[in-house]
Amino acid sequence: MRRELGRVDNWLEWLDEDKRKGEEGTYARHLLHASDDGAFAMMFLVWRPGQFSPVHGHKTWCVYKVLAGELTEEFYACAASGGVRRTGQRARRPGDVTTASAGISQIHRLGNGGEGVAISLHVYGVRAAEISTGVNIVMNELS
């Protein structure tokens, strides 16, 4: 899946121009395709400046590609006290393709720390109806 996602350069042609602006409050999700058998769903995520996901692991596998702008991926590890602690970060730029396995071995937070809109394409191993509840395992961050 990672290789296939990386091969295509014109994914943005499938996202209407008016949806590329994002939404107030939180990042926007736009379904591109869901397989008939429920094996996967593909979504565009549109991130305005300052919009981040919660710190999370995954209930399913995930592959994403940055299409426009720059995202920041922050990495976390489970702490002995029960929360999570930040261990690092990495810039994700257009063309970067990243994978995550199910579980809490790859806890992260993704978002737009820049000034312009960023857009990414995510593929999850869930049915379209499960995108909101069947993907993230939200973690408690230590203060």
Short mmCIF file of C-alpha atoms in Angstrom, two decimals:
data_model
loop_
_atom_site.label_atom_id
_atom_site.label_comp_id
_atom_site.label_asym_id
_atom_site.label_seq_id
_atom_site.Cartn_x
_atom_site.Cartn_y
_atom_site.Cartn_z
CA MET A 1 0.00 0.00 0.00
CA ARG A 2 2.83 2.39 0.85
CA ARG A 3 4.45 1.88 -2.54
CA GLU A 4 1.17 2.34 -4.42
CA LEU A 5 0.27 5.51 -2.52
CA GLY A 6 3.70 6.93 -3.28
CA ARG A 7 3.54 6.20 -7.01
CA VAL A 8 0.66 8.56 -7.76
CA ASP A 9 1.49 12.27 -7.88
CA ASN A 10 -1.88 13.76 -8.83
CA TRP A 11 -4.02 12.80 -5.81
CA LEU A 12 -5.10 16.43 -5.29
CA GLU A 13 -7.02 16.36 -8.57
CA TRP A 14 -9.57 14.20 -6.72
CA LEU A 15 -10.22 16.84 -4.03
CA ASP A 16 -12.54 19.70 -4.98
CA GLU A 17 -10.91 23.11 -4.85
CA ASP A 18 -13.40 24.42 -2.26
CA LYS A 19 -12.52 21.55 0.12
CA ARG A 20 -8.82 22.39 0.02
CA LYS A 21 -9.31 25.41 2.29
CA GLY A 22 -9.99 23.41 5.45
CA GLU A 23 -12.45 24.17 8.22
CA GLU A 24 -12.48 26.23 11.39
CA GLY A 25 -11.72 24.45 14.63
CA THR A 26 -10.29 21.12 13.57
CA TYR A 27 -8.81 19.46 10.52
CA ALA A 28 -11.31 18.43 7.84
CA ARG A 29 -11.82 14.88 6.57
CA HIS A 30 -13.09 14.11 3.07
CA LEU A 31 -13.74 10.53 1.98
CA LEU A 32 -12.12 9.68 -1.36
CA HIS A 33 -12.90 5.97 -1.60
CA ALA A 34 -13.92 3.01 0.51
CA SER A 35 -13.57 -0.57 -0.69
CA ASP A 36 -16.80 -2.51 -1.15
CA ASP A 37 -15.57 -5.29 1.15
CA GLY A 38 -14.66 -2.91 3.99
CA ALA A 39 -10.93 -3.63 3.78
CA PHE A 40 -9.89 0.02 3.62
CA ALA A 41 -11.01 3.63 3.34
CA MET A 42 -9.10 6.57 1.84
CA MET A 43 -9.53 10.10 3.17
CA PHE A 44 -8.11 13.51 2.47
CA LEU A 45 -7.25 15.43 5.64
CA VAL A 46 -7.02 19.20 5.29
CA TRP A 47 -5.09 20.97 8.03
CA ARG A 48 -5.21 24.70 8.63
CA PRO A 49 -2.32 26.27 10.55
CA GLY A 50 -2.35 25.22 14.20
CA GLN A 51 -4.62 22.20 13.71
CA PHE A 52 -3.33 18.92 15.20
CA SER A 53 -4.72 15.47 15.85
CA PRO A 54 -4.86 14.23 19.43
CA VAL A 55 -1.94 12.11 20.62
CA HIS A 56 -2.91 8.62 19.51
CA GLY A 57 -2.06 5.06 18.53
CA HIS A 58 -4.12 3.16 15.97
CA LYS A 59 -6.81 0.50 16.15
CA THR A 60 -5.87 -0.43 12.58
CA TRP A 61 -3.01 0.00 10.13
CA CYS A 62 -2.55 3.38 8.47
CA VAL A 63 -0.59 4.78 5.54
CA TYR A 64 -0.50 8.47 4.74
CA LYS A 65 1.09 10.73 2.14
CA VAL A 66 1.62 14.47 2.41
CA LEU A 67 0.24 16.13 -0.72
CA ALA A 68 0.63 19.85 -0.01
CA GLY A 69 2.17 22.01 2.70
CA GLU A 70 4.17 20.60 5.57
CA LEU A 71 3.02 18.55 8.54
CA THR A 72 4.77 17.95 11.83
CA GLU A 73 4.68 14.42 13.23
CA GLU A 74 5.43 14.26 16.95
CA PHE A 75 6.43 10.92 18.47
CA TYR A 76 5.46 9.67 21.94
CA ALA A 77 6.21 6.71 24.19
CA CYS A 78 4.28 5.22 27.10
CA ALA A 79 5.53 6.49 30.46
CA ALA A 80 5.73 4.45 33.65
CA SER A 81 3.22 6.84 35.26
CA GLY A 82 0.55 5.77 32.77
CA GLY A 83 0.51 8.68 30.35
CA VAL A 84 2.75 9.32 27.36
CA ARG A 85 5.79 11.53 26.94
CA ARG A 86 7.02 13.21 23.78
CA THR A 87 10.21 11.69 22.38
CA GLY A 88 10.78 13.65 19.17
CA GLN A 89 9.34 15.06 15.99
CA ARG A 90 9.85 15.05 12.26
CA ALA A 91 8.77 17.30 9.41
CA ARG A 92 6.64 15.58 6.77
CA ARG A 93 6.79 17.23 3.36
CA PRO A 94 4.98 16.73 0.04
CA GLY A 95 5.72 13.27 -1.31
CA ASP A 96 6.57 11.77 2.09
CA VAL A 97 4.75 8.48 2.72
CA THR A 98 4.53 7.11 6.25
CA THR A 99 3.03 3.96 7.77
CA ALA A 100 1.75 3.03 11.22
CA SER A 101 0.78 -0.37 12.54
CA ALA A 102 -2.17 -1.15 14.77
CA GLY A 103 -1.57 -0.76 18.50
CA ILE A 104 0.36 1.65 20.68
CA SER A 105 3.88 0.93 19.49
CA GLN A 106 3.79 3.99 17.19
CA ILE A 107 2.08 6.70 19.24
CA HIS A 108 2.10 10.04 17.48
CA ARG A 109 0.39 13.34 16.85
CA LEU A 110 0.13 14.88 13.42
CA GLY A 111 -0.61 18.46 12.53
CA ASN A 112 0.15 21.70 10.82
CA GLY A 113 2.59 23.92 12.66
CA GLY A 114 3.18 26.06 9.58
CA GLU A 115 1.50 29.09 8.07
CA GLY A 116 -0.32 27.67 5.04
CA VAL A 117 -2.84 24.89 4.55
CA ALA A 118 -1.48 21.33 4.46
CA ILE A 119 -3.23 18.35 2.84
CA SER A 120 -2.57 14.66 3.35
CA LEU A 121 -4.13 11.46 2.06
CA HIS A 122 -4.70 8.70 4.62
CA VAL A 123 -5.59 5.05 4.03
CA TYR A 124 -6.98 3.10 6.98
CA GLY A 125 -7.87 -0.58 7.30
CA VAL A 126 -11.50 0.13 8.24
CA ARG A 127 -14.90 0.55 6.65
CA ALA A 128 -15.89 4.13 5.78
CA ALA A 129 -18.51 4.11 8.56
CA GLU A 130 -15.76 3.39 11.12
CA ILE A 131 -13.48 6.30 10.21
CA SER A 132 -14.60 8.41 13.19
CA THR A 133 -14.52 5.68 15.85
CA GLY A 134 -12.45 2.80 14.47
CA VAL A 135 -9.07 4.40 13.83
CA ASN A 136 -7.52 6.25 16.78
CA ILE A 137 -6.62 5.11 20.28
CA VAL A 138 -6.43 8.50 22.00
CA MET A 139 -3.70 8.67 24.65
CA ASN A 140 -3.30 10.89 27.73
CA GLU A 141 -0.35 13.23 27.40
CA LEU A 142 1.74 14.03 30.48
CA SER A 143 1.84 17.70 31.36
#
